[in-house]
PDB file of C-alpha atoms in Angstrom:
ATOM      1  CA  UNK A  22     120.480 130.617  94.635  1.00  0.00           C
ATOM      2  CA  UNK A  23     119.202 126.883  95.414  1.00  0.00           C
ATOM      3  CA  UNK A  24     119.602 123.807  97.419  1.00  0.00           C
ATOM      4  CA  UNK A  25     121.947 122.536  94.566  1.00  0.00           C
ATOM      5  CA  UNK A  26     123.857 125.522  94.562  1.00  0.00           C
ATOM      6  CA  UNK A  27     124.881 125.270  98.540  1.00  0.00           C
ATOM      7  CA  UNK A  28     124.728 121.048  97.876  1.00  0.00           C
ATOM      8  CA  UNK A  29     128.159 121.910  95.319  1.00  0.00           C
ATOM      9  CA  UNK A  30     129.419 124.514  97.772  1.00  0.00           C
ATOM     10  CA  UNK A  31     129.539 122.279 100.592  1.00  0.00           C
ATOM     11  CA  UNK A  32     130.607 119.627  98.816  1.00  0.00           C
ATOM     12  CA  UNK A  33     133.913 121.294  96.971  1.00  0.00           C
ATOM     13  CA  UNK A  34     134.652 123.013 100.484  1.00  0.00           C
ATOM     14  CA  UNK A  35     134.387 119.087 102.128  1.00  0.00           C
ATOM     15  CA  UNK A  36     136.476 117.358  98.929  1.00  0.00           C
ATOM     16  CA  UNK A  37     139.348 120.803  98.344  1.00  0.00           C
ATOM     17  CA  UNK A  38     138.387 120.400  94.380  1.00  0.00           C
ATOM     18  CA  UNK A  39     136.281 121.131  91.561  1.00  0.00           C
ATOM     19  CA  UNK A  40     136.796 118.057  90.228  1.00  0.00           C
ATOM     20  CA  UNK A  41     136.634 115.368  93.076  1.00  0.00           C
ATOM     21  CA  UNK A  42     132.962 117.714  94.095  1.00  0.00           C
ATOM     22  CA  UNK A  43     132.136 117.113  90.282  1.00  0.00           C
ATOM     23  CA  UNK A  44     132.433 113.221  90.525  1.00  0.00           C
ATOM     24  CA  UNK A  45     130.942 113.696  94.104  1.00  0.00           C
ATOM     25  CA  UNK A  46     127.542 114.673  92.554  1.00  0.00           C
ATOM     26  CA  UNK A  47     127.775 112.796  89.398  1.00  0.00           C
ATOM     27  CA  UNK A  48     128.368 115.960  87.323  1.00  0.00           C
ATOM     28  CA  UNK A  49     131.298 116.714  84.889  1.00  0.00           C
ATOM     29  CA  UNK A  50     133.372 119.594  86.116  1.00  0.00           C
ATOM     30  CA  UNK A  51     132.650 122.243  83.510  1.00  0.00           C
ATOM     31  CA  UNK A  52     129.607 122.114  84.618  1.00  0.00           C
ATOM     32  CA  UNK A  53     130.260 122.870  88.267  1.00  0.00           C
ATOM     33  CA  UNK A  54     132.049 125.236  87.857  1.00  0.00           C
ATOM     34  CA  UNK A  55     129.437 127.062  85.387  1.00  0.00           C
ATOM     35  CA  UNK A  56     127.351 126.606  88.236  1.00  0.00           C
ATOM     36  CA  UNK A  57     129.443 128.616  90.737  1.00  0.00           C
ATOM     37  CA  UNK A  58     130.462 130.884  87.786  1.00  0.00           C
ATOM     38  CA  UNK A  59     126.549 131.485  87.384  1.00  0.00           C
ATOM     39  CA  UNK A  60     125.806 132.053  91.352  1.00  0.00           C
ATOM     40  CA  UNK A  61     128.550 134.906  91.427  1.00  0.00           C
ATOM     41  CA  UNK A  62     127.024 136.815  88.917  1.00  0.00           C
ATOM     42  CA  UNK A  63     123.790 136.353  90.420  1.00  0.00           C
ATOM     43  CA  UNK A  64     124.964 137.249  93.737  1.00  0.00           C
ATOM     44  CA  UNK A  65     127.914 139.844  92.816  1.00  0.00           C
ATOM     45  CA  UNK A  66     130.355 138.449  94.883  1.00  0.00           C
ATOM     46  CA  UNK A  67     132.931 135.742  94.513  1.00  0.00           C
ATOM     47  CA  UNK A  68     132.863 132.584  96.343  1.00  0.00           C
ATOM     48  CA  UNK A  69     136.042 131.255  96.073  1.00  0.00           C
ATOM     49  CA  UNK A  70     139.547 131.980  95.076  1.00  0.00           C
ATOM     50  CA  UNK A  71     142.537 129.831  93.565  1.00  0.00           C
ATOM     51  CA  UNK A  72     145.690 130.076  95.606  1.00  0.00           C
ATOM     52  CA  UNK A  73     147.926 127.229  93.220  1.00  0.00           C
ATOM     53  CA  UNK A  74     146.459 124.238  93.490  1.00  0.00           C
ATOM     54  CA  UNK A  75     143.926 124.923  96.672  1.00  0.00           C
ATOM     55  CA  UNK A  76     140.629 126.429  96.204  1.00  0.00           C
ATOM     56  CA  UNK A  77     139.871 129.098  98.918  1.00  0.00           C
ATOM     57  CA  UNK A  78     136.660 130.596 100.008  1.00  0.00           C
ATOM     58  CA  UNK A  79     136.341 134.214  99.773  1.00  0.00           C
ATOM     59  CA  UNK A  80     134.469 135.962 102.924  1.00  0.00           C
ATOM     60  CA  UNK A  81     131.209 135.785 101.004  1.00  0.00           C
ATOM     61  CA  UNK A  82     131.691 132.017 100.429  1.00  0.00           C
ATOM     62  CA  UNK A  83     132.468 131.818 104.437  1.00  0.00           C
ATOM     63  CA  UNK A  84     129.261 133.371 104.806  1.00  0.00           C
ATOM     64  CA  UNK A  85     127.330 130.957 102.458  1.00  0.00           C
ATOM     65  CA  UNK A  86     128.920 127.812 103.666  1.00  0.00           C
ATOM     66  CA  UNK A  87     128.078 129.204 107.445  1.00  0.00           C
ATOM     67  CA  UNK A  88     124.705 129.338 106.842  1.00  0.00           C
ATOM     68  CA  UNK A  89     124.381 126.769 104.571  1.00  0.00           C
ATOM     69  CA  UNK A  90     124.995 123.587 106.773  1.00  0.00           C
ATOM     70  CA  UNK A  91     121.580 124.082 108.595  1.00  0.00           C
ATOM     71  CA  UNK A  92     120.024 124.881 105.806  1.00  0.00           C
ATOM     72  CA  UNK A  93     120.821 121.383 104.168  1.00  0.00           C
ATOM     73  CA  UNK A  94     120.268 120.160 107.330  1.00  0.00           C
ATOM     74  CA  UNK A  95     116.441 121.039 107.110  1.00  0.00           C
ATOM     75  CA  UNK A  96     116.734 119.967 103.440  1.00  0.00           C
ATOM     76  CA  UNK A  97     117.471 116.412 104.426  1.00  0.00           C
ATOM     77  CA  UNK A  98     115.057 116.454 107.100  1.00  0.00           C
ATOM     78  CA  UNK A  99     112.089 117.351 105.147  1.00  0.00           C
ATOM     79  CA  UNK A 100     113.192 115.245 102.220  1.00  0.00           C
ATOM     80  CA  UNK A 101     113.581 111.998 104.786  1.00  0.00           C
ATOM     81  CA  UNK A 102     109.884 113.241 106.403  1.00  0.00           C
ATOM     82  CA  UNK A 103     108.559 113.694 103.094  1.00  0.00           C
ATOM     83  CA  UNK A 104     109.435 110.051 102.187  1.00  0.00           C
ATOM     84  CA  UNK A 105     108.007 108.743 105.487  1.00  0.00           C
ATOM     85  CA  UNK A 106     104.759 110.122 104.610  1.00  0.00           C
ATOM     86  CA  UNK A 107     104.741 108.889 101.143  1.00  0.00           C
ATOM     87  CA  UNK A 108     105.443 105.384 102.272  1.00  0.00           C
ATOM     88  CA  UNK A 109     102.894 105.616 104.793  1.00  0.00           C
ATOM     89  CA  UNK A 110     105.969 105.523 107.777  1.00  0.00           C
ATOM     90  CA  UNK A 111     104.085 108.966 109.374  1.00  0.00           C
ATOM     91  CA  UNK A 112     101.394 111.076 109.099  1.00  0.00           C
ATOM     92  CA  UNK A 113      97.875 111.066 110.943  1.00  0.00           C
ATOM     93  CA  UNK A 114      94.422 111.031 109.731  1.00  0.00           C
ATOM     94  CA  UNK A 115      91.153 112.490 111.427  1.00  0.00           C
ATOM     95  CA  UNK A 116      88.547 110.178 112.007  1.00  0.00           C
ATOM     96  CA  UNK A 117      85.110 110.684 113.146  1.00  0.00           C
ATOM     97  CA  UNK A 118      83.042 107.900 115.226  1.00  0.00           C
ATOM     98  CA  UNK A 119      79.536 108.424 116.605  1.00  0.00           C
ATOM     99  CA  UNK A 120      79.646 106.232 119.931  1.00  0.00           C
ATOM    100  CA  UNK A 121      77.905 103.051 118.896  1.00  0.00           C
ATOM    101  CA  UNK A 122      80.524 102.630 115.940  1.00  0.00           C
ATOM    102  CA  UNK A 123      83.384 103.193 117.559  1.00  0.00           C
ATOM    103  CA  UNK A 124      83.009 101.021 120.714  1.00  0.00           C
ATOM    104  CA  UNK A 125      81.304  98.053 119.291  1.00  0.00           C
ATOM    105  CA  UNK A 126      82.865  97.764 115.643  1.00  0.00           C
ATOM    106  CA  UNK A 127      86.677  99.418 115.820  1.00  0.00           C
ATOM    107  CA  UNK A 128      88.571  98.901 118.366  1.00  0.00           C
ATOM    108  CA  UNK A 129      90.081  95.376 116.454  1.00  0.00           C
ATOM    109  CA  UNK A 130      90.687  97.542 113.409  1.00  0.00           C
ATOM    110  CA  UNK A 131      92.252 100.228 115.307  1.00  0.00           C
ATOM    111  CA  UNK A 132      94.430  97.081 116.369  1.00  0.00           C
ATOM    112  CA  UNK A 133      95.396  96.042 113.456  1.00  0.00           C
ATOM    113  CA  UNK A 134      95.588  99.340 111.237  1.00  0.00           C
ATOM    114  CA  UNK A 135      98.594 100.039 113.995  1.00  0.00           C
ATOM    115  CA  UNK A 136     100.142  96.953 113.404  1.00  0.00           C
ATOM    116  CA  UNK A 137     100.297  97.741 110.323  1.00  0.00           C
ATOM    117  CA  UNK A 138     101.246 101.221 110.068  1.00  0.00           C
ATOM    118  CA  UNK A 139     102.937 102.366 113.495  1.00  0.00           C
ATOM    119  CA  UNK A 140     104.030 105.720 112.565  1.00  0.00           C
ATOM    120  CA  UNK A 141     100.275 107.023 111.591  1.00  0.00           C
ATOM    121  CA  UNK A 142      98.870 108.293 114.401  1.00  0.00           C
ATOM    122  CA  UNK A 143      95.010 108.377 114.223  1.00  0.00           C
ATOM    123  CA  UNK A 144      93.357 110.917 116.187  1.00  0.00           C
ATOM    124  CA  UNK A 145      89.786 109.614 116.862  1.00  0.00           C
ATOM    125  CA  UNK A 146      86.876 112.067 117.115  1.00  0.00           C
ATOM    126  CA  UNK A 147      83.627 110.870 118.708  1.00  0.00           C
ATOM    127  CA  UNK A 148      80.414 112.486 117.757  1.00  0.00           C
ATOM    128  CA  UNK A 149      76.845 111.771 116.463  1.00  0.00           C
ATOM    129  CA  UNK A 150      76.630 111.082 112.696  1.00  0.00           C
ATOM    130  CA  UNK A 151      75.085 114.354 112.370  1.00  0.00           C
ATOM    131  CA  UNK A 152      78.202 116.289 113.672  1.00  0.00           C
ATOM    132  CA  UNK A 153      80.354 114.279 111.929  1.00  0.00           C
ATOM    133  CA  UNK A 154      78.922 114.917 108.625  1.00  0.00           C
ATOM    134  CA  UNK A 155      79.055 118.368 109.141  1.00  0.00           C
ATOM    135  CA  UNK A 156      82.777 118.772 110.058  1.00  0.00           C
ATOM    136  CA  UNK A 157      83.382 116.148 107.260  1.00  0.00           C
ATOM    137  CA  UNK A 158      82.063 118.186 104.449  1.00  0.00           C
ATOM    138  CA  UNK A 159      83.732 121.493 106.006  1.00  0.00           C
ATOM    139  CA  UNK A 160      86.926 119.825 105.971  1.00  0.00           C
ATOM    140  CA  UNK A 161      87.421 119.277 109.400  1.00  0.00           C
ATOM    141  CA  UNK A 162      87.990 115.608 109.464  1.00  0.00           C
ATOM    142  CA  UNK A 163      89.382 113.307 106.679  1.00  0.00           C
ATOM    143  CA  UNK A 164      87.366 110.321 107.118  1.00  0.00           C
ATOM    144  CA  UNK A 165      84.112 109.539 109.021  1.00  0.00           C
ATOM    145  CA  UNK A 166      81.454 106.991 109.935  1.00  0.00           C
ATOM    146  CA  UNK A 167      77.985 108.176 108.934  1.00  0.00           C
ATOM    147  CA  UNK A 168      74.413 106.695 109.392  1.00  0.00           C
ATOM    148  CA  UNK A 169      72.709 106.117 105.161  1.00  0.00           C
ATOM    149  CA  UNK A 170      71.186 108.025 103.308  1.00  0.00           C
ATOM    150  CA  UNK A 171      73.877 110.865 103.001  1.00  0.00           C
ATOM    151  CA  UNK A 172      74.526 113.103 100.040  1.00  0.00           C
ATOM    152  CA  UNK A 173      76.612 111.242  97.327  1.00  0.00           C
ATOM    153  CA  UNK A 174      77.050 114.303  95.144  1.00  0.00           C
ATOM    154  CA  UNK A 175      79.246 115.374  97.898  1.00  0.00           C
ATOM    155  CA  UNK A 176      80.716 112.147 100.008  1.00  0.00           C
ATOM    156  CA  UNK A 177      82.035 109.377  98.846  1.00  0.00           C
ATOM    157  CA  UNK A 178      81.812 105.800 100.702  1.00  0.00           C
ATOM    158  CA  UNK A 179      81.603 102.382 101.556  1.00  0.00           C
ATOM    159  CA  UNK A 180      79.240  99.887 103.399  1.00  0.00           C
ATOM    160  CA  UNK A 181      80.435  99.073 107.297  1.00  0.00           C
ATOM    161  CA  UNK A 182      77.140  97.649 109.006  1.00  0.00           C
ATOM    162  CA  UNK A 183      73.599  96.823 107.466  1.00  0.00           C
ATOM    163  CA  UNK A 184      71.302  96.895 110.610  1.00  0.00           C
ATOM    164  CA  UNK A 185      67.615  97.622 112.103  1.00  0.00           C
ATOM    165  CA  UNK A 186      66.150  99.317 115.102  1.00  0.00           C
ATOM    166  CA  UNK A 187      64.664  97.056 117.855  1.00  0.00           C
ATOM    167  CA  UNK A 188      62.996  98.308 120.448  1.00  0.00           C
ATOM    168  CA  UNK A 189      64.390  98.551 124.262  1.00  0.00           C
ATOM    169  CA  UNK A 190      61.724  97.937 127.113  1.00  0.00           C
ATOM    170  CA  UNK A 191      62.064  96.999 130.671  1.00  0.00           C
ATOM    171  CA  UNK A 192      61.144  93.082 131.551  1.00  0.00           C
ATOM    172  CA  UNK A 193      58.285  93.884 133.114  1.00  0.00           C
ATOM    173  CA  UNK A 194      56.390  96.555 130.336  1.00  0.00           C
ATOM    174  CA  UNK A 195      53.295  94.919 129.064  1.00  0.00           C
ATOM    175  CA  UNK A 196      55.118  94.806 125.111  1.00  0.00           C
ATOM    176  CA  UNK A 197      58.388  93.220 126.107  1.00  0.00           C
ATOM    177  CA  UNK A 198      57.176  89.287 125.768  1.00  0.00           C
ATOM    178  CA  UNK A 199      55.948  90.328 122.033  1.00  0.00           C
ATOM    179  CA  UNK A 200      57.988  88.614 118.866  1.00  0.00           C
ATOM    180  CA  UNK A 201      57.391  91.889 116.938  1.00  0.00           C
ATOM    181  CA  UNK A 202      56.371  95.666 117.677  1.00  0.00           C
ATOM    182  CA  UNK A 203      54.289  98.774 115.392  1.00  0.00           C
ATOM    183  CA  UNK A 204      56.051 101.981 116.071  1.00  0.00           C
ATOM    184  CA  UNK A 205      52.299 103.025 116.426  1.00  0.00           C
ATOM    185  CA  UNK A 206      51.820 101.170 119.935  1.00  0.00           C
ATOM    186  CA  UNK A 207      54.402 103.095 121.440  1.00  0.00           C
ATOM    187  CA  UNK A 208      52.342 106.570 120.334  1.00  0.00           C
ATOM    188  CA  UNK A 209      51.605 106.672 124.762  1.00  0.00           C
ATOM    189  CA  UNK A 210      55.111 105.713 125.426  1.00  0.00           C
ATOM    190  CA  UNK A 211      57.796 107.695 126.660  1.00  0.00           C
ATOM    191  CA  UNK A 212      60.612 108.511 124.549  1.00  0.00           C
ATOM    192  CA  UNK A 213      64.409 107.916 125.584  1.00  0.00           C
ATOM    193  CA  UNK A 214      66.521 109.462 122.124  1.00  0.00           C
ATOM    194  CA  UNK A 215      69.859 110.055 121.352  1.00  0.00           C
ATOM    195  CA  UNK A 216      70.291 113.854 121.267  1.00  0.00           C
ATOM    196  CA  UNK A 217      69.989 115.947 118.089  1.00  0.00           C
ATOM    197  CA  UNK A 218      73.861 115.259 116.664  1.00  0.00           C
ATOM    198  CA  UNK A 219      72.859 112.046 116.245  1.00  0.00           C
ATOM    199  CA  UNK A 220      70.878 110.884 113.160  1.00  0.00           C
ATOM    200  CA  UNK A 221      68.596 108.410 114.331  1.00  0.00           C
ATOM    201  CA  UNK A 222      67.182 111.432 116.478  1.00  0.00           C
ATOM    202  CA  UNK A 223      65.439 112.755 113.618  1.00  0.00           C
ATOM    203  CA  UNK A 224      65.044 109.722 111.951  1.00  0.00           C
ATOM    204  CA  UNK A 225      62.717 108.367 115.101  1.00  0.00           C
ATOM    205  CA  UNK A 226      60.772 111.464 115.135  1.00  0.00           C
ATOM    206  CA  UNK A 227      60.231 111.698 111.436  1.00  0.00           C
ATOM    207  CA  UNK A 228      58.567 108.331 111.524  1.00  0.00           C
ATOM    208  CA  UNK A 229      56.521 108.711 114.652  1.00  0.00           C
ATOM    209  CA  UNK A 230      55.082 112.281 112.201  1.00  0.00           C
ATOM    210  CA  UNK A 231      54.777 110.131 109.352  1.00  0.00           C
ATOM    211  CA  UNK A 232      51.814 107.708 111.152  1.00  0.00           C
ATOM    212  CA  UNK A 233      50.355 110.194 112.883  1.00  0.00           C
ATOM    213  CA  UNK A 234      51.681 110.616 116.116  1.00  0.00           C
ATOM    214  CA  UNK A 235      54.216 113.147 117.843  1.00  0.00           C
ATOM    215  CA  UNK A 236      56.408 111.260 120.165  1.00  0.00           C
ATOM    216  CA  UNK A 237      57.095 112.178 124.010  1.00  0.00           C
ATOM    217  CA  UNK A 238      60.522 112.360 124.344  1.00  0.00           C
ATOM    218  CA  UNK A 239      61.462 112.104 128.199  1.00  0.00           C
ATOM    219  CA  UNK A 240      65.332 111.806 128.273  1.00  0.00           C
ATOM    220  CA  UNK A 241      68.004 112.182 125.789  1.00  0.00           C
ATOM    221  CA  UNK A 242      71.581 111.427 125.572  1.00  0.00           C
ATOM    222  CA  UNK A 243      74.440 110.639 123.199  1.00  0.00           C
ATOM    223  CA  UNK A 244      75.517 107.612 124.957  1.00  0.00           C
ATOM    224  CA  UNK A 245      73.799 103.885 124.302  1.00  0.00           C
ATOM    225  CA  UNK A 246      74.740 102.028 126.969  1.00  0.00           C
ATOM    226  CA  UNK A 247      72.929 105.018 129.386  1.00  0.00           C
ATOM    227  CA  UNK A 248      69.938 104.671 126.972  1.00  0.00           C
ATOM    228  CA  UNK A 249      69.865 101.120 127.078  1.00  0.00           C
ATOM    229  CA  UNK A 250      69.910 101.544 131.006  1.00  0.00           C
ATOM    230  CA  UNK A 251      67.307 103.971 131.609  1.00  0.00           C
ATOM    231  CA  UNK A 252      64.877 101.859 129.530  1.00  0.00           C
ATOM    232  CA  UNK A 253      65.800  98.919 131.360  1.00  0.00           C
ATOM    233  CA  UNK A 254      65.047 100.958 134.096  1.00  0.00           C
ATOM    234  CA  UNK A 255      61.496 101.560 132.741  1.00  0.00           C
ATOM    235  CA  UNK A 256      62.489 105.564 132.049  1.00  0.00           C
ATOM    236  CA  UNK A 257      60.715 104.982 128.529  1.00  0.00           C
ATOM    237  CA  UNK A 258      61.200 103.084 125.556  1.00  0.00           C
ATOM    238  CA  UNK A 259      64.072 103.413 123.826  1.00  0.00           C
ATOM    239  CA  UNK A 260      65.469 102.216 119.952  1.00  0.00           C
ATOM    240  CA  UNK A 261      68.649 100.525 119.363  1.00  0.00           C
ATOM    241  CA  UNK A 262      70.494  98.643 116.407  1.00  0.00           C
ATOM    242  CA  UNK A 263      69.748  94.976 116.974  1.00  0.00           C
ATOM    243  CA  UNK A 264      74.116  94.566 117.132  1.00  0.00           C
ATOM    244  CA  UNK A 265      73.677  97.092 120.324  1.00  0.00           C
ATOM    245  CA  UNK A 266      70.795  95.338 121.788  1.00  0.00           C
ATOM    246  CA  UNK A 267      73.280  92.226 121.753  1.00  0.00           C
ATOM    247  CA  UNK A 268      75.418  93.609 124.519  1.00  0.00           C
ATOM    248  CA  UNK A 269      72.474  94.831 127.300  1.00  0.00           C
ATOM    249  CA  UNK A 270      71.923  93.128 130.471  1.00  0.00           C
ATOM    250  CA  UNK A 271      69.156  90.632 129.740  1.00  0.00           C
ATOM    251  CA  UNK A 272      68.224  90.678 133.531  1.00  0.00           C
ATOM    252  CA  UNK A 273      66.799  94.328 133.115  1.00  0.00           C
ATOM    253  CA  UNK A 274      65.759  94.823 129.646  1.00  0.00           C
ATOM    254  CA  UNK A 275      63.955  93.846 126.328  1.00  0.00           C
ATOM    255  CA  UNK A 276      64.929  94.073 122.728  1.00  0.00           C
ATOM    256  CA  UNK A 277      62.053  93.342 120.696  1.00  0.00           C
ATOM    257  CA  UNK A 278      61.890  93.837 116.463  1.00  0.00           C
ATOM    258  CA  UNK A 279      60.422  97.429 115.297  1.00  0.00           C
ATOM    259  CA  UNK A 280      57.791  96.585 112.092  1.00  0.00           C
ATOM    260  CA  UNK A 281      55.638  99.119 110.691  1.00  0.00           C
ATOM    261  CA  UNK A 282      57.979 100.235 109.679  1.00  0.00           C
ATOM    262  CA  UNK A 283      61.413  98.675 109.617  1.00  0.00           C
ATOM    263  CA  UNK A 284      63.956 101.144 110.735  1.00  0.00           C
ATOM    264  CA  UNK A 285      67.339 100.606 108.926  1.00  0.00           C
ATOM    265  CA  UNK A 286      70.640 101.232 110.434  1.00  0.00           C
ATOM    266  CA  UNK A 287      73.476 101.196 107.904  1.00  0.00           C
ATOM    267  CA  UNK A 288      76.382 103.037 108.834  1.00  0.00           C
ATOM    268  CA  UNK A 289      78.859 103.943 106.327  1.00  0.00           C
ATOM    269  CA  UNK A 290      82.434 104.873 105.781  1.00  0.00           C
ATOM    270  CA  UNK A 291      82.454 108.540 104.220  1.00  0.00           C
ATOM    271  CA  UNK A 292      84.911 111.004 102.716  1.00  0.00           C
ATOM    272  CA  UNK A 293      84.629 114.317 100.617  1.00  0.00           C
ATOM    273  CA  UNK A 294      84.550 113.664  96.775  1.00  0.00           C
ATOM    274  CA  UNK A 295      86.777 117.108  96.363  1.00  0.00           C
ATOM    275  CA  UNK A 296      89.634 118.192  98.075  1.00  0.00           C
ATOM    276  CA  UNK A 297      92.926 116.850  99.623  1.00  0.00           C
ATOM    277  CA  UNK A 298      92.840 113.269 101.003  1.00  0.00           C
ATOM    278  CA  UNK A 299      96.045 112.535 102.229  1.00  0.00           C
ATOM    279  CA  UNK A 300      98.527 108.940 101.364  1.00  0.00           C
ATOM    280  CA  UNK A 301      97.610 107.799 105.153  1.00  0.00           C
ATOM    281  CA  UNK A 302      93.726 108.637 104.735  1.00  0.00           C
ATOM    282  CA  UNK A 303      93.880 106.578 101.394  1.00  0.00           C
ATOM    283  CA  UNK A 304      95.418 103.891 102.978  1.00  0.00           C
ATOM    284  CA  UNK A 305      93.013 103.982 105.999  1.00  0.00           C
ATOM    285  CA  UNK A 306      89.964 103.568 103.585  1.00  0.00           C
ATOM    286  CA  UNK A 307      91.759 101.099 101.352  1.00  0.00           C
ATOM    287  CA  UNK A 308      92.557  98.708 104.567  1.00  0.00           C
ATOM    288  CA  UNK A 309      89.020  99.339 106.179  1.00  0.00           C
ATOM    289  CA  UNK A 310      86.967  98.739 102.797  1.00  0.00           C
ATOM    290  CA  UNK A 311      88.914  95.459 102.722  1.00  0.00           C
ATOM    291  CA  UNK A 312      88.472  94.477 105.974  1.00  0.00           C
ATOM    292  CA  UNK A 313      84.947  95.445 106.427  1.00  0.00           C
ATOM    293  CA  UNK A 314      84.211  93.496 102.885  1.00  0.00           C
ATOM    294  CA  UNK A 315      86.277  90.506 104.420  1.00  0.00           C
ATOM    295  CA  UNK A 316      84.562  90.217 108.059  1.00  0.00           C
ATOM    296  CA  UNK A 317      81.227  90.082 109.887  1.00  0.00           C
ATOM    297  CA  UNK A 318      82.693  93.525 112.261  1.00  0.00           C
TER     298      UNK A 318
END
């Protein structure tokens, strides 16, 4: 027994006749009723009976048509659902967003992916890139932004910001009226990081090693704007994308250009290479890898 088999059912019990069912589902009628013909032997029971002209259902075929309305019911409903998510009317998509992303590049592309697409909902997760990277290649989210390099044999992506470090100092720190500062004159300086989800964490630390020096880290914390406070404050020095730096209160602190080296910060749009990706994912990085290509976000 199948979904067509109840579809006929239903439909010669709603029309009285073989025939007008037939024409109902764009069948001829030999071939209905080989089709009820063939579910009776499968089943061992009859369905219906012929009393003169009027066809009849047998207690069986009571049984079937009972329980057959709800399940064409759930039928239509899937099939209808099914076809929302195919033309992108539902379905959701996981996305992960380390702070600094999310507040300062997104929130107009939110905007507009919605009034686009109404019926996806996106459920936003908000981690460091580290984090995010993790739960991307385990599956747990569908689509994620990501701090370079990452692994391409296993992600797959697309450019979203091309950035640098500067560094964060209160007005009144001896450094702060400089046009330029070497990561090596901060080697005394205190150290305000993100915390270790995030990857400029290690990235900092790795190139404090590689001169020569071992940083002291004093505070740490997975929010920017507290980071950009505390070195305003003169808690330590602190190391921020320059489009960050751009929203601090000049009153309290100093964003100065980190040489010696240049730390990059280019985040990236990342997916898994293998495994499902579903029609409103697609469409999310489709729509962002346009948009992103089209504007200065």
């Amino acid at each position: 027994m199948d979904i067509r088999h109840l579809q006929c059912i239903t439909e010669i019990v709603r029309l009285s006749s073989f025939t007008r069912a037939a024409e109902s589902m764009h069948v001829t009628q030999p071939t209905i009723s080989k089709m009820i013909k063939g579910l009776e032997n499968e089943l061992n029971v009859e369905i219906f009976v012929r009393d003169g002209k009027q066809v009849k259902l047998t207690d069986a075929g009571e049984a079937i048509v009972r329980h057959a309305g709800p399940i064409l019911q759930l039928f239509d409903g899937l099939r209808t659902e099914l076809n929302d998510i195919t033309y992108l009317n539902k379905g959701s998509i996981r996305i992960g967003l380390p702070p600094m992303a999310g507040s300062s590049f997104f929130p107009p592309v939110f905007k507009q992916f919605q009034e686009r697409y109404p019926g996806i909902r996106i459920r936003m997760f908000e981690n460091g890139a580290v984090k995010i990277g993790e739960d991307l290649a385990a599956g747990r989210l569908d689509v994620g932004v990501v701090l370079l390099p990452i692994n391409s044999e296993v992600f797959d992506s697309f450019p979203i910001v091309q950035d640098r470090l500067k560094v964060v100092l209160p007005k009144a720190h001896r450094l702060a009226d400089r046009r330029r500062i070497e990561l090596a004159e901060l080697a005394d300086e205190p150290f305000i990081l993100f915390d270790n989800d995030f990857a400029l964490h290690e990235r900092i630390l790795a190139e404090c090693r590689a001169i020569g020096f071992e940083p002291r880290v004093a505070y740490e914390s997975s929010q920017w704007d507290f980071i950009g406070e505390m070195a305003g404050e003169g808690l330590g020095v602190a190391m921020l994308p320059d489009s960050i730096c751009r929203s601090l209160n000049p009153d309290k602190a100093r964003a100065v250009p980190l040489v010696n080296p240049i730390i990059p910060w280019e985040l990236v749009m990342a997916w898994r290479r293998e495994g499902y990706l579903s029609l409103a994912a697609r469409e999310w990085i489709r729509f962002t890898r346009k948009l992103f290509t089209q504007s200065s976000l």
